Coordinates of C-alpha atoms and ligand atoms in Angstrom, one line a residue:
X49 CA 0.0 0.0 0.0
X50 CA 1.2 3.5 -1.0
X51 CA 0.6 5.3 2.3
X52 CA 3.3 7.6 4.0
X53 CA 3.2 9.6 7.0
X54 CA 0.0 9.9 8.7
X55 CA -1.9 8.0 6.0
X56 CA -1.4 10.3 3.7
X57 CA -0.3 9.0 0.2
X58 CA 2.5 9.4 -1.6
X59 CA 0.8 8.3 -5.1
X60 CA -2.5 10.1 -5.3
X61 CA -4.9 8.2 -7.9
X62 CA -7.7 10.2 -9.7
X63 CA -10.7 7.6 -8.3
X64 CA -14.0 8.6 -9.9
X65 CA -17.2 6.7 -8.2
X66 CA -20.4 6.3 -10.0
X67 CA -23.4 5.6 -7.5
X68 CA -27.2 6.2 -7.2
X69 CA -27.2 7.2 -3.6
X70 CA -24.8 9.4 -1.5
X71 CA -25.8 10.9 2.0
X72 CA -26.6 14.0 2.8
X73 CA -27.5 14.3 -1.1
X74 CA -29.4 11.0 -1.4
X75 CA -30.0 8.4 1.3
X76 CA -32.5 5.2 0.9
X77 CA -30.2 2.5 2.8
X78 CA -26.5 1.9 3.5
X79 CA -25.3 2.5 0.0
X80 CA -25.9 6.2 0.8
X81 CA -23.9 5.8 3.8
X82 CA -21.0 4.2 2.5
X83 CA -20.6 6.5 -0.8
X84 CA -21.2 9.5 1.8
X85 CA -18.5 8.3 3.9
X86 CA -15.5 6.6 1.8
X87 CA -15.0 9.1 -1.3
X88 CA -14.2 11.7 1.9
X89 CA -11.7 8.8 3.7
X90 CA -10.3 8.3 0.8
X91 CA -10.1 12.5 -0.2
X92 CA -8.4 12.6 3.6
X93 CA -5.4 9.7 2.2
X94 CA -4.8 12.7 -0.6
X95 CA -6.7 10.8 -3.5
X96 CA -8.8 13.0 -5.9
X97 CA -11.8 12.3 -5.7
X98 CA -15.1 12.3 -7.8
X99 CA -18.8 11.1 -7.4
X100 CA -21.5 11.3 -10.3
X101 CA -24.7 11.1 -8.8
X102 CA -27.8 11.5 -10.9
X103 CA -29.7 14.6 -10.3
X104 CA -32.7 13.5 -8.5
X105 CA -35.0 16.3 -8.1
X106 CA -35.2 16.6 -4.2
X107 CA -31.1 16.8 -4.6
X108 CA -30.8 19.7 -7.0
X109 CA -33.9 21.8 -5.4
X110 CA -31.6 21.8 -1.9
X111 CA -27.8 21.3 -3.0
X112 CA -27.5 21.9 -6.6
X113 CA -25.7 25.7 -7.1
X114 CA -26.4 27.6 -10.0
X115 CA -27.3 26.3 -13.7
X116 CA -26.1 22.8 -14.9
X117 CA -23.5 22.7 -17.9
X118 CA -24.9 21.4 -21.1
X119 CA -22.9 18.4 -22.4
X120 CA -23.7 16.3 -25.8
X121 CA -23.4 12.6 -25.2
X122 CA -20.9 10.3 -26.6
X123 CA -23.1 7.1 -27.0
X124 CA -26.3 8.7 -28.7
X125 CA -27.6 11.9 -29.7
X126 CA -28.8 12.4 -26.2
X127 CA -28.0 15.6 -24.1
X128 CA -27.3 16.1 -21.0
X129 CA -27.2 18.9 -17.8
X130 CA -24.3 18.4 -15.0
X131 CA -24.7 20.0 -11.9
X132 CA -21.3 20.4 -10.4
X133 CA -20.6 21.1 -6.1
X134 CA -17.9 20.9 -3.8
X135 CA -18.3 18.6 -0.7
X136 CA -15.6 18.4 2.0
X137 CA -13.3 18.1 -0.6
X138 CA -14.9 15.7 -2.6
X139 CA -15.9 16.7 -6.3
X140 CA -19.7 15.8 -6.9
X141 CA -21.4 16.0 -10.3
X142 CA -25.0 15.6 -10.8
X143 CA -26.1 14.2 -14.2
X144 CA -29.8 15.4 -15.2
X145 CA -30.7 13.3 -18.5
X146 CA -34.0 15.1 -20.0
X147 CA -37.0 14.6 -17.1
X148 CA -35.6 11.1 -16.1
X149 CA -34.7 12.5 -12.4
X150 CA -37.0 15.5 -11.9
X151 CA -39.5 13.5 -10.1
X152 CA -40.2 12.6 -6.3
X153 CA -38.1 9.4 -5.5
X154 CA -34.9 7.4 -5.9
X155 CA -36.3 4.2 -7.7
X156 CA -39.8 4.2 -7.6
X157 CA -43.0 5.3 -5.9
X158 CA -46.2 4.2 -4.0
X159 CA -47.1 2.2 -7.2
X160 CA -43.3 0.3 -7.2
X161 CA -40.4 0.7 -9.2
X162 CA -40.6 3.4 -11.5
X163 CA -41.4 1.8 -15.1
X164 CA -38.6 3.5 -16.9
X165 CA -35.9 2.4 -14.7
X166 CA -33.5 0.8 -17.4
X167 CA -33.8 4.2 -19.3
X168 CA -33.4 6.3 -16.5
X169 CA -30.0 4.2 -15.3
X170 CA -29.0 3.4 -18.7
X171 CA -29.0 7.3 -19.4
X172 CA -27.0 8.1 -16.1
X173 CA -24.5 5.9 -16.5
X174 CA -23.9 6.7 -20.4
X175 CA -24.5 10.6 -18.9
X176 CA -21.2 10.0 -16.5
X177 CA -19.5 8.6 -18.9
X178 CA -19.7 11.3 -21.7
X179 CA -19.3 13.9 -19.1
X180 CA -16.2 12.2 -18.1
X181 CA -14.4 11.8 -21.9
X182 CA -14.9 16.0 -22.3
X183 CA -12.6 17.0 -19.3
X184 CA -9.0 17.4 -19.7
X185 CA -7.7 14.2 -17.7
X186 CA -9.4 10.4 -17.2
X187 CA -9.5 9.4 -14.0
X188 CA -7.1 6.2 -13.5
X189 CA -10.3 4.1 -11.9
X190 CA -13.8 4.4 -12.0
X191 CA -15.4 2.9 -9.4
X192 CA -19.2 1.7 -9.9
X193 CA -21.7 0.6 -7.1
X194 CA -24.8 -1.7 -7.7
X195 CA -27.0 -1.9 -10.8
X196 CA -28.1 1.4 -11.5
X197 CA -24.4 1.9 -12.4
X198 CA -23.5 -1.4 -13.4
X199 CA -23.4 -0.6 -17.5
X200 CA -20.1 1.3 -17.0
X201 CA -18.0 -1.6 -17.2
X202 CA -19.8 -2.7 -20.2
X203 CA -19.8 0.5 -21.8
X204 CA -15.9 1.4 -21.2
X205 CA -15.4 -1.9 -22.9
X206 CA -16.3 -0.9 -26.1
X207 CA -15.0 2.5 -25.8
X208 CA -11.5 1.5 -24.9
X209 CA -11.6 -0.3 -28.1
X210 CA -12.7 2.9 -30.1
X211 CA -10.7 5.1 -28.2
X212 CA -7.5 5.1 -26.7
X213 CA -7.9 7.0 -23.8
X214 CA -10.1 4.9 -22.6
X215 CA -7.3 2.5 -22.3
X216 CA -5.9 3.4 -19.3
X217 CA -9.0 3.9 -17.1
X218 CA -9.7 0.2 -14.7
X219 CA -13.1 -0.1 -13.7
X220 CA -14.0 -1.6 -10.0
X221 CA -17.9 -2.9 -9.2
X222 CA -19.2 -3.0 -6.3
X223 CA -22.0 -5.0 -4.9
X224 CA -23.8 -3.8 -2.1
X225 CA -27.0 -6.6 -2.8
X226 CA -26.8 -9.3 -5.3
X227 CA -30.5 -9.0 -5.1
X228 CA -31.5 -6.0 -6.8
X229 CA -29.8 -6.8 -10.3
X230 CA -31.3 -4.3 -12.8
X231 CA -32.9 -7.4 -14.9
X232 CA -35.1 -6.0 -17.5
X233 CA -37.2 -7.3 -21.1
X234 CA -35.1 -7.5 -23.8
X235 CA -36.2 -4.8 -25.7
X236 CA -34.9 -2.5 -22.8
X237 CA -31.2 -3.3 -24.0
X238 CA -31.8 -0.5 -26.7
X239 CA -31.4 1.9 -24.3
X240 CA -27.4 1.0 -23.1
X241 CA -26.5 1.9 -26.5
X242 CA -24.3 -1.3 -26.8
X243 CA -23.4 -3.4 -29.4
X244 CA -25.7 -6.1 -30.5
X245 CA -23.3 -8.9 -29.6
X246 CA -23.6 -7.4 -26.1
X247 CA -26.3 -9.1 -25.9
X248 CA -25.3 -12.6 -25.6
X249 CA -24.7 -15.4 -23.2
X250 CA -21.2 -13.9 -22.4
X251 CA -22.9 -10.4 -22.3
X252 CA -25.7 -8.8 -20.3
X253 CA -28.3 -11.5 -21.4
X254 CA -29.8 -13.6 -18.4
X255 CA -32.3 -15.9 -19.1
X256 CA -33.5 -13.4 -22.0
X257 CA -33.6 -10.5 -20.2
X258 CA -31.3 -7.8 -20.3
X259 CA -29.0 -7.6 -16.7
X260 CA -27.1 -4.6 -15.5
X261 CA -25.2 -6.4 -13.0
X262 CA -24.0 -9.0 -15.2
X263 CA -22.1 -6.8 -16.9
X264 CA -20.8 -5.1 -14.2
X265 CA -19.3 -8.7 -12.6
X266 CA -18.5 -10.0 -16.2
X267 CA -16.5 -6.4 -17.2
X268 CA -15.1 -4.8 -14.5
X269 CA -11.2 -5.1 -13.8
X270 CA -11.7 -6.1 -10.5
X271 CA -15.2 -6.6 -8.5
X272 CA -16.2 -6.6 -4.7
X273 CA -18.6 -6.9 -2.2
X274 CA -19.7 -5.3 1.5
X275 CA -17.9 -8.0 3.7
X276 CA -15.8 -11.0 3.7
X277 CA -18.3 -13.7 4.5
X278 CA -21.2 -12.3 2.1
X279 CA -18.0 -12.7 -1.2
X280 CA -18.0 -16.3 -0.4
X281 CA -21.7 -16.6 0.0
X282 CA -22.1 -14.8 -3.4
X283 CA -20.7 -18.3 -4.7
X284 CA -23.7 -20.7 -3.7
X285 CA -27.0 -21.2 -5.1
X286 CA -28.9 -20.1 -1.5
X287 CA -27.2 -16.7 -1.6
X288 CA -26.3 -16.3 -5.2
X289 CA -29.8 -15.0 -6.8
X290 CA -29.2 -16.9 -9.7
X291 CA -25.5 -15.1 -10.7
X292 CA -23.4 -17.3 -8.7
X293 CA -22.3 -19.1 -12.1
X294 CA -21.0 -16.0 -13.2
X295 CA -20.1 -15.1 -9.7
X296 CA -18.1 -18.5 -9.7
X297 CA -16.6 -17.3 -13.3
X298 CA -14.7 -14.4 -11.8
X299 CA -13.9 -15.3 -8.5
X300 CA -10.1 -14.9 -8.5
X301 CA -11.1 -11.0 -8.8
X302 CA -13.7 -10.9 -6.0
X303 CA -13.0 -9.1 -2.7
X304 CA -15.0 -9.1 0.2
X305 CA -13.8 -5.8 2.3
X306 CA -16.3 -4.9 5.1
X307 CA -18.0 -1.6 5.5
X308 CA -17.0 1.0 7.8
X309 CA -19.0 4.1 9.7
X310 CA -18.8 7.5 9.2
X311 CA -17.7 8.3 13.2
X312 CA -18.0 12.2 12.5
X313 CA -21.9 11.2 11.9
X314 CA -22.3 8.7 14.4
X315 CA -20.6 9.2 17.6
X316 CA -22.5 9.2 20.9
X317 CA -20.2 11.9 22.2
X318 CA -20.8 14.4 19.9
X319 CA -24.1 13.4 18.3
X320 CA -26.5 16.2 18.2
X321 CA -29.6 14.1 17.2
X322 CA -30.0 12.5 20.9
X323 CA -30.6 14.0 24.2
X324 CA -27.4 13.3 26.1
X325 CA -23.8 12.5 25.3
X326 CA -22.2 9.5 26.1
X327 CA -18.7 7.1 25.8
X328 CA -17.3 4.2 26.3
X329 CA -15.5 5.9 29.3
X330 CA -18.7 7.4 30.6
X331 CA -22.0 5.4 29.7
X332 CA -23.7 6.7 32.1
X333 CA -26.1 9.1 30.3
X334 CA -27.2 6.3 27.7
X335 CA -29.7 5.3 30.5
X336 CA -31.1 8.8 30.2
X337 CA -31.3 8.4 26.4
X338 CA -33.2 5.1 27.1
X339 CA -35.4 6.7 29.3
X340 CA -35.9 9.6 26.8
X341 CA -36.5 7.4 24.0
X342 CA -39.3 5.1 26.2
X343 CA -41.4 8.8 26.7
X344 CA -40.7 9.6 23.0
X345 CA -42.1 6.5 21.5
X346 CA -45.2 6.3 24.7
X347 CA -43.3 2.6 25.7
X348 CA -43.4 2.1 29.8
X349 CA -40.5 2.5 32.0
X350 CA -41.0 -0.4 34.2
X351 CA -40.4 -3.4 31.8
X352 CA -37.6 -5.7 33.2
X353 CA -36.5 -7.2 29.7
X354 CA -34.1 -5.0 27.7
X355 CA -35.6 -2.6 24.9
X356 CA -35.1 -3.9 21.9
X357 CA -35.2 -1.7 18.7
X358 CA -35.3 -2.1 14.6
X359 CA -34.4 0.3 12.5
X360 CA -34.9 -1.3 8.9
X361 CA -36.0 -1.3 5.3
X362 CA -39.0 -3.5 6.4
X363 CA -38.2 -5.8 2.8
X364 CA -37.7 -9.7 2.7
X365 CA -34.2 -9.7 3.4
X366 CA -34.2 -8.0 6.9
X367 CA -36.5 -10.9 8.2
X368 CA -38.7 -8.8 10.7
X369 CA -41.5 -11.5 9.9
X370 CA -39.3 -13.6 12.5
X371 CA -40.2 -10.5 14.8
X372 CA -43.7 -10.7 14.3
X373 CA -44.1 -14.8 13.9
X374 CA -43.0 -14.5 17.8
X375 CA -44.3 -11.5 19.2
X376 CA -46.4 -13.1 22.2
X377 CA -43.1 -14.7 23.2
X378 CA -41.4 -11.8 22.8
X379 CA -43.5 -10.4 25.2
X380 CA -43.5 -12.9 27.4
X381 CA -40.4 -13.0 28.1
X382 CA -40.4 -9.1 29.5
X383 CA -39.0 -7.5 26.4
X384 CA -39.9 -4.2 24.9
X385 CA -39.7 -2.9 21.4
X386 CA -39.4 -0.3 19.3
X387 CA -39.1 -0.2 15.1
X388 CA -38.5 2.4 12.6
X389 CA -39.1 1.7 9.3
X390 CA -41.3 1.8 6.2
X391 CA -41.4 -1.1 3.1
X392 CA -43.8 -3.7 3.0
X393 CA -47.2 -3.7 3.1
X394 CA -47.9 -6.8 5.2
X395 CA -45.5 -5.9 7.9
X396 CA -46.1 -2.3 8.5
X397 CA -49.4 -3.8 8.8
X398 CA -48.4 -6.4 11.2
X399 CA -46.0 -4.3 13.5
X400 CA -48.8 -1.8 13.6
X401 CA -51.3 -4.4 15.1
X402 CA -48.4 -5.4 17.6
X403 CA -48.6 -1.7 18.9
X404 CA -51.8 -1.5 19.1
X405 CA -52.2 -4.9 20.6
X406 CA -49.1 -4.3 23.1
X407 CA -49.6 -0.5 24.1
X408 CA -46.7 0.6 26.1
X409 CA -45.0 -2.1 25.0
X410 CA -44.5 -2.1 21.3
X411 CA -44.2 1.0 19.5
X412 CA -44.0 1.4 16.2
X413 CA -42.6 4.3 13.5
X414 CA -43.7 4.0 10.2
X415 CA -41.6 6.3 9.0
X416 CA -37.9 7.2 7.2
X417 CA -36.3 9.4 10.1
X418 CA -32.8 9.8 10.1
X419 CA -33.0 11.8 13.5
X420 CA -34.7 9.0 15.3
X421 CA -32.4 6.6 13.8
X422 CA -30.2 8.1 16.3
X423 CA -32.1 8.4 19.3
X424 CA -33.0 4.4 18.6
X425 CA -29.2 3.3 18.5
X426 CA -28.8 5.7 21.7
X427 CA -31.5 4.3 23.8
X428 CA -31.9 0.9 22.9
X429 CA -29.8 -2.3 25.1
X430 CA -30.4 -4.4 21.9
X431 CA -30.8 -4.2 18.0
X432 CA -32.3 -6.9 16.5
X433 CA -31.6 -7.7 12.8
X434 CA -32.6 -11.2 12.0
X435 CA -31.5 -10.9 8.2
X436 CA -32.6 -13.6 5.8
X437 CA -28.9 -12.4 4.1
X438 CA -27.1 -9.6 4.6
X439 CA -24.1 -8.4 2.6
X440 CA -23.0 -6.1 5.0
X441 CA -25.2 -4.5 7.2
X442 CA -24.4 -1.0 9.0
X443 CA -27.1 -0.5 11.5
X444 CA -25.2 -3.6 13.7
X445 CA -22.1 -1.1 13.5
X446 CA -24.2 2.3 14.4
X447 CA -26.1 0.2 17.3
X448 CA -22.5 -1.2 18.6
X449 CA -20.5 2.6 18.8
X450 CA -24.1 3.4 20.7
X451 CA -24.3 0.2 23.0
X452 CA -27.3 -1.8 22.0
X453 CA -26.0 -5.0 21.7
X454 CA -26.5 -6.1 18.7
X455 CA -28.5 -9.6 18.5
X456 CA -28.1 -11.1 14.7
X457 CA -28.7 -13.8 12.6
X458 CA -24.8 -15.4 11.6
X459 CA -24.8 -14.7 8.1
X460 CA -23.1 -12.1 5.8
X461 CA -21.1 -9.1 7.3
X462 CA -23.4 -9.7 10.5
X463 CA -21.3 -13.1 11.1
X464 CA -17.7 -10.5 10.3
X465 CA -18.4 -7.9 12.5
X466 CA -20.5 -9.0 15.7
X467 CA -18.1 -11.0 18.1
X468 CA -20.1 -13.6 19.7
X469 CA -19.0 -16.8 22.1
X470 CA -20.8 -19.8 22.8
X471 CA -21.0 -18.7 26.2
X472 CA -20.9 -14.5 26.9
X473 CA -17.3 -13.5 26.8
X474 CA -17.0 -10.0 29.1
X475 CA -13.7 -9.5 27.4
X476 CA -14.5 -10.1 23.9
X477 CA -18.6 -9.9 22.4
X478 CA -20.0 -7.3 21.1
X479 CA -23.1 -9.1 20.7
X480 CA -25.2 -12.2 20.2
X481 CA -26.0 -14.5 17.7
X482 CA -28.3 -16.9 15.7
X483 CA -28.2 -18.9 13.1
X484 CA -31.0 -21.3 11.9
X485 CA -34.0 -18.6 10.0
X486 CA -36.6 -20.3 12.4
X487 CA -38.7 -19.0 15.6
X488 CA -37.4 -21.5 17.9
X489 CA -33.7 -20.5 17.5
X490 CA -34.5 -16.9 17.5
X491 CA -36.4 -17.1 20.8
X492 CA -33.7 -19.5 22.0
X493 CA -31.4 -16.8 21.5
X494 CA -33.6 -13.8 23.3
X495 CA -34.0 -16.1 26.3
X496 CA -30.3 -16.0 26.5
X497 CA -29.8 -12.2 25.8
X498 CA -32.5 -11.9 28.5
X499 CA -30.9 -13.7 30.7
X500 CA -27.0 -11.9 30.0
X501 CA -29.2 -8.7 30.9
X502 CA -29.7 -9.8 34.8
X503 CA -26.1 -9.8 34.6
X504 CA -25.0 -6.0 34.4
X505 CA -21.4 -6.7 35.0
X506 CA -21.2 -8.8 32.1
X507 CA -23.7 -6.8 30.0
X508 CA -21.7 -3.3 30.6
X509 CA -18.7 -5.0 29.8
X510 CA -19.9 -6.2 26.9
X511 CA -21.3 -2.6 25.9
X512 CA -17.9 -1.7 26.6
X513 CA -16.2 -3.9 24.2
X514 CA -18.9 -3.1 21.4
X515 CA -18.6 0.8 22.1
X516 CA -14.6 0.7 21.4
X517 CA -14.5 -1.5 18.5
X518 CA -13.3 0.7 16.2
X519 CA -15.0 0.7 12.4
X520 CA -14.1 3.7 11.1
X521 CA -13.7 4.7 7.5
X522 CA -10.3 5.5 7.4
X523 CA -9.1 2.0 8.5
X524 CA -10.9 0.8 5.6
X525 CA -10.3 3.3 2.9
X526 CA -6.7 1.9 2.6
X527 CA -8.3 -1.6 1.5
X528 CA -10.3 -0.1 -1.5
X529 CA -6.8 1.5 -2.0
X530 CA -5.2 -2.0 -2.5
X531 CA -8.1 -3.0 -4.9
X532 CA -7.6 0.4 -7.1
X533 CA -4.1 -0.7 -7.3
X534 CA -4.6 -4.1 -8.2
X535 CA -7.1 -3.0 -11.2
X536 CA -4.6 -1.0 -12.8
X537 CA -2.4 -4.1 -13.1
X538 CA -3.5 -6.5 -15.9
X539 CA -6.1 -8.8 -14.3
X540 CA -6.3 -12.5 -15.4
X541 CA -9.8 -13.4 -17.5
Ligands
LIG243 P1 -29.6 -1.7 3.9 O1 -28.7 -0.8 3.1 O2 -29.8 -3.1 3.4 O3 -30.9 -1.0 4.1 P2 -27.7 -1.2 6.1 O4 -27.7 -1.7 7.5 O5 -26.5 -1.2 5.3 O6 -28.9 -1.9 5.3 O7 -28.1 0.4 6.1 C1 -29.3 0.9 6.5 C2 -29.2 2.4 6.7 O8 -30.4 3.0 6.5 C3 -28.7 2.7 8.1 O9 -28.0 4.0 8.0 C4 -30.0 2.9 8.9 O10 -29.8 3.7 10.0 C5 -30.8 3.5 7.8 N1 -32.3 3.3 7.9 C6 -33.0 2.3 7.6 N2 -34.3 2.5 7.8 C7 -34.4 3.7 8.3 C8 -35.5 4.5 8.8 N3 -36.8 4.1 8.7 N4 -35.2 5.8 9.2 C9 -34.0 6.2 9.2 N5 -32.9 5.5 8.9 C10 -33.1 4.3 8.4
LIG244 C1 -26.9 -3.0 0.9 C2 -26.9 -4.2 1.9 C3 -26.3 -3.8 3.2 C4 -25.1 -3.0 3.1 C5 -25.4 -1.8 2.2 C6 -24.1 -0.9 2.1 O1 -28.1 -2.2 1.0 O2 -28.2 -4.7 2.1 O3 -26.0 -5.0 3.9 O4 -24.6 -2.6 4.4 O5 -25.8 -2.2 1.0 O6 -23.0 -1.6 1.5

């Protein structure tokens, strides 16, 4: 690794990223966190650093300064308006293709995922690229996160071949959830502006549809994913979602690097979202947070179990059905619980029953809150997130710098980053575990949190060991680092 002296570099690379969410500007999930958080880490080492985001209309009413630069595009006719800021020394660009982003939400509405979606994605990634081959230098990597930027691999592909300085730009992919692939009818391909033969069995074309990701694993120098244990997961049918062939294809350049927090964002000390500050050192006030958080959300004081709180997409994958399958249990074994989230139908439906059913006892938020997000991690003694699969997961590491233990299911980056003994280790968890998806293991489990929680000795050290584990970005930029530099050397196919 290049570093020098305080991690600062000695050989700065130009890294452009291309994702669809980037906090404060856009923020559905954790891939807003993590493209909030590692462009700046990796700004801090001395890289240059650039993000295209597309120039979703909420984003360019509060950030965007000025009027956009009008650019032609080098795939199509098409035209196109970039937005350019400045963040914390990051460069941002917004790319606004005709009406395709001037609209309320990210992906979709009340009525799903936006019909247009390969258009508007297709557009944005051929929007960064074009806006990219008109400025004076190339960046030496371009860095692409999930589906919705996924074509870039695929597109550079063909332009390196048409123009030569193209040649010298790698291209990393990132997965953040093999889930969400960008798989659309055939007759969408039109709009990536590819070659025909792009289209075949060693191209974007899955089971006759057209698939973003594909190409993204399939054409990218070097890809990755959100955590050690989720890369090797990505190679079996259970966790694969039907890509693990071509998963399997590429494997000697797949990297699992787990995800890190933004500790300027998230640190109890400082934080100015919840009611009092608090540390490792002094943990005191978090029983005032708790206490605050119990009047906030109308839950009684008196309950001897811990408080238990969610903070979730409520989709599939974060297996809060597992919550609500053994809600009576829950409650009989003296727990409380709180949950913040919005998704599907069925279980806002069911957790809103719960809180009617158990007043004072379950409360529920069906809302998107950042704020509360923080005043949850503060006051809770336990997060649960009982994920079907999880490629990374960063609400375990917000709960664990807060000191709600964080009570899992053993898969993904949940297995990598809670530490978790057969029998409560006061100088080494950070948390519990579970592994089998079934009611019986996940109640076996609270019985034994429940029971951990009598013990305060052995709880508060625990808390401790949670609250000092340190996750920060800048101990992980340095690993993205590594894979930059490996994608600039030749890579074996
Ligand atoms: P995913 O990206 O799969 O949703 P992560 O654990 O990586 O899961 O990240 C989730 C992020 O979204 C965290 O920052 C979490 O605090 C936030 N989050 C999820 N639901 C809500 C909500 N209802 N209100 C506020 N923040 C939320
Ligand atoms: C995805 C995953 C989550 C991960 C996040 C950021 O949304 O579901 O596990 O933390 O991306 O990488």
């Amino acid at each position: 690794m290049n570093s020098g002296i305080n991690g600062m570099t000695d050989k700065p690379i130009e890294i452009t990223m291309v994702a669809s969410e980037m906090f404060p500007f856009a923020k559905s999930g954790g891939l807003g966190d993590v493209i909030g958080a590692l462009p700046l880490a990796l700004g801090r080492m001395g890289h240059k650093v650039c993000v295209y985001l597309p120039a979703y209309r909420s984003v360019v009413r509060k950030y965007a300064p000025g009027s956009p630069v009008r650019i032609p595009g080098v795939f199509s006719g098409a035209r196109y308006d970039i937005f350019s800021l400045e963040h914390e020394g990051v460069s941002v660009r917004l790319v606004a293709a005709d009406d395709l982003f001037d609209r309320a939400g990210f992906y979709g509405d009340a009525r799903g995922a936006f019909p247009d979606n390969a258009e508007r994605f297709a557009r944005f990634a051929r929007g960064a690229l074009s806006h990219m081959e008109g400025e004076s230098a190339h960046p030496s990597v371009i860095h692409c996160h999930d589906w919705q930027s996924a074509l870039i691999p695929s597109l550079l592909k063909y332009r390196r071949a048409d123009d030569e300085k193209w040649s010298g730009v790698s291209t990393v992919f990132s997965i953040h959830n093999l889930a969400y692939q960008g798989r659309f009818h055939p007759d969408e391909f039109a709009h990536t502006c590819l070659p025909d033969e792009a289209m075949g069995v060693e191209g974007l074309e899955f089971y006759g549809d057209v698939n973003f990701m594909k190409g993204g694993i399939l054409f990218s120098d070097v890809f990755s994913t959100v955590s050690e244990r989720y890369a090797q997961e990505m190679l079996t049918a259970e966790q694969g979602e039907g890509l693990e062939g071509v998963v399997v294809l590429r494997k000697e350049s797949l990297f699992g690097i787990m995800n890190g927090i933004d500790d300027a964002v998230w640190n109890p000390e400082s934080d100015p979202h919840i009611p009092a500050p608090f540390s490792s050192a002094h943990p005191e006030a978090k029983a005032e947070c708790k206490a605050a958080l119990q009047a906030e959300l109308g839950l009684d004081a008196g309950a001897e179990g811990p408080l238990c709180v969610v903070v979730s997409r409520l989709a599939h994958q974060k297996g809060i059905d597992l919550v609500l399958e053994t809600m009576d249990e829950l409650m009989g074994l003296g727990v409380s619980l709180a949950v913040l989230g919005t998704g599907d139908e069925d279980l806002e439906k069911g957790l809103a029953e719960a809180a009617s059913a158990y007043r004072g006892r379950v409360a529920f938020v069906p809302a998107y809150d950042e704020a509360l997000s923080h005043r949850m991690y503060a006051g809770g003694d336990v997060l649960l997130m009982p994920s079907r699969y999880e490629p990374s997961g960063l609400n375990q590491l917000y709960a664990m710098r807060y000191g709600a233990l964080p009570y899992v299911r053993r898969v993904g980056g949940l297995a990598d980053s809670v530490i978790s003994s057969p029998t409560p280790e006061a100088d080494s968890d950070t948390g519990f575990h579970f592994d089998a998806f079934a009611a019986a293991d996940f109640l076996a489990g609270v019985k034994g949190i429940c029971r951990v929680f009598l013990d305060q000795g052995l709880w508060r050290m625990m808390m401790r060991n949670a609250m000092e584990k340190n996750s920060g970005w800048d101990g992980v930029a340095p690993r993205y680092v590594e894979l930059y530099e490996k994608a600039m050397r030749p890579q074996p196919r």
